[in-house]
Amino acid sequence: MPTIFSQKGYRFFFYSNEHLPMHIHIEKDNKTAKFEILPITLIKSRKFNAAEIREIRSLVEENSGLIKNKWNEYFNK
């Protein structure tokens, strides 16, 4: 599970056997979410409240370039 970055207590990561479409997993405590990157869309969430989802979406938007680059580096070797 490569961690792409951590910010505000959230960990943004991929699983090593990912699949398209390009997406990112997020966890904090016992909460999880998954966002598609193109376009940035919430796929699923477990236990995050609406304010946390807005904050996570913002962090995904701010770091979308990094996420895309890391996805391509890791999965398009």
CSV table of C-alpha atoms in Angstrom, one decimal:
chain,number,residue,atom,x,y,z
A,1,MET,CA,0.0,0.0,0.0
A,2,PRO,CA,2.1,2.9,-1.2
A,3,THR,CA,1.3,6.1,0.8
A,4,ILE,CA,1.2,9.0,-1.6
A,5,PHE,CA,1.0,11.7,1.1
A,6,SER,CA,-0.4,12.5,4.5
A,7,GLN,CA,-2.0,15.7,5.4
A,8,LYS,CA,-4.3,16.9,8.3
A,9,GLY,CA,-4.3,13.4,9.8
A,10,TYR,CA,-5.5,11.8,6.6
A,11,ARG,CA,-3.4,9.1,4.7
A,12,PHE,CA,-3.8,9.1,0.9
A,13,PHE,CA,-2.7,5.8,-0.7
A,14,PHE,CA,-3.0,3.2,-3.4
A,15,TYR,CA,-3.3,-0.5,-3.0
A,16,SER,CA,-0.5,-2.4,-4.9
A,17,ASN,CA,-2.9,-4.2,-7.2
A,18,GLU,CA,-5.1,-1.2,-8.3
A,19,HIS,CA,-7.2,-0.9,-11.4
A,20,LEU,CA,-8.6,1.8,-13.6
A,21,PRO,CA,-10.2,4.3,-13.3
A,22,MET,CA,-7.5,6.2,-11.5
A,23,HIS,CA,-8.5,6.7,-7.9
A,24,ILE,CA,-7.1,7.3,-4.4
A,25,HIS,CA,-8.0,5.7,-1.0
A,26,ILE,CA,-8.1,7.8,2.2
A,27,GLU,CA,-8.1,6.7,5.8
A,28,LYS,CA,-8.1,8.4,9.2
A,29,ASP,CA,-8.7,6.5,12.4
A,30,ASN,CA,-11.3,3.8,11.5
A,31,LYS,CA,-12.8,5.9,8.6
A,32,THR,CA,-12.2,5.3,4.9
A,33,ALA,CA,-13.1,6.9,1.6
A,34,LYS,CA,-12.3,6.5,-2.1
A,35,PHE,CA,-12.1,9.2,-4.7
A,36,GLU,CA,-11.9,8.9,-8.5
A,37,ILE,CA,-9.3,11.4,-9.9
A,38,LEU,CA,-10.6,12.2,-13.4
A,39,PRO,CA,-13.0,13.8,-12.7
A,40,ILE,CA,-12.7,14.2,-8.9
A,41,THR,CA,-15.7,12.2,-7.6
A,42,LEU,CA,-16.5,10.5,-4.4
A,43,ILE,CA,-16.8,6.8,-5.0
A,44,LYS,CA,-17.5,5.7,-1.5
A,45,SER,CA,-17.1,6.7,2.1
A,46,ARG,CA,-17.4,4.9,5.4
A,47,LYS,CA,-17.9,6.9,8.6
A,48,PHE,CA,-16.6,10.3,7.4
A,49,ASN,CA,-19.1,13.1,7.9
A,50,ALA,CA,-20.0,15.7,5.3
A,51,ALA,CA,-17.4,18.3,6.5
A,52,GLU,CA,-14.6,15.7,6.4
A,53,ILE,CA,-15.6,14.7,2.9
A,54,ARG,CA,-15.5,18.3,1.8
A,55,GLU,CA,-12.0,18.7,3.4
A,56,ILE,CA,-10.8,15.5,1.8
A,57,ARG,CA,-12.1,16.5,-1.7
A,58,SER,CA,-10.3,19.8,-1.3
A,59,LEU,CA,-7.0,18.0,-0.5
A,60,VAL,CA,-7.5,15.6,-3.4
A,61,GLU,CA,-8.1,18.7,-5.7
A,62,GLU,CA,-5.0,20.4,-4.3
A,63,ASN,CA,-2.8,17.3,-4.8
A,64,SER,CA,-4.3,15.9,-8.0
A,65,GLY,CA,-1.1,16.5,-10.0
A,66,LEU,CA,0.9,14.6,-7.4
A,67,ILE,CA,-1.7,11.7,-7.3
A,68,LYS,CA,-1.7,11.4,-11.1
A,69,ASN,CA,2.1,11.4,-11.3
A,70,LYS,CA,2.5,8.8,-8.5
A,71,TRP,CA,-0.2,6.6,-10.1
A,72,ASN,CA,1.6,6.7,-13.4
A,73,GLU,CA,5.0,6.0,-11.8
A,74,TYR,CA,3.7,3.1,-9.8
A,75,PHE,CA,1.3,1.4,-12.3
A,76,ASN,CA,2.9,2.2,-15.6
A,77,LYS,CA,6.4,0.9,-15.0
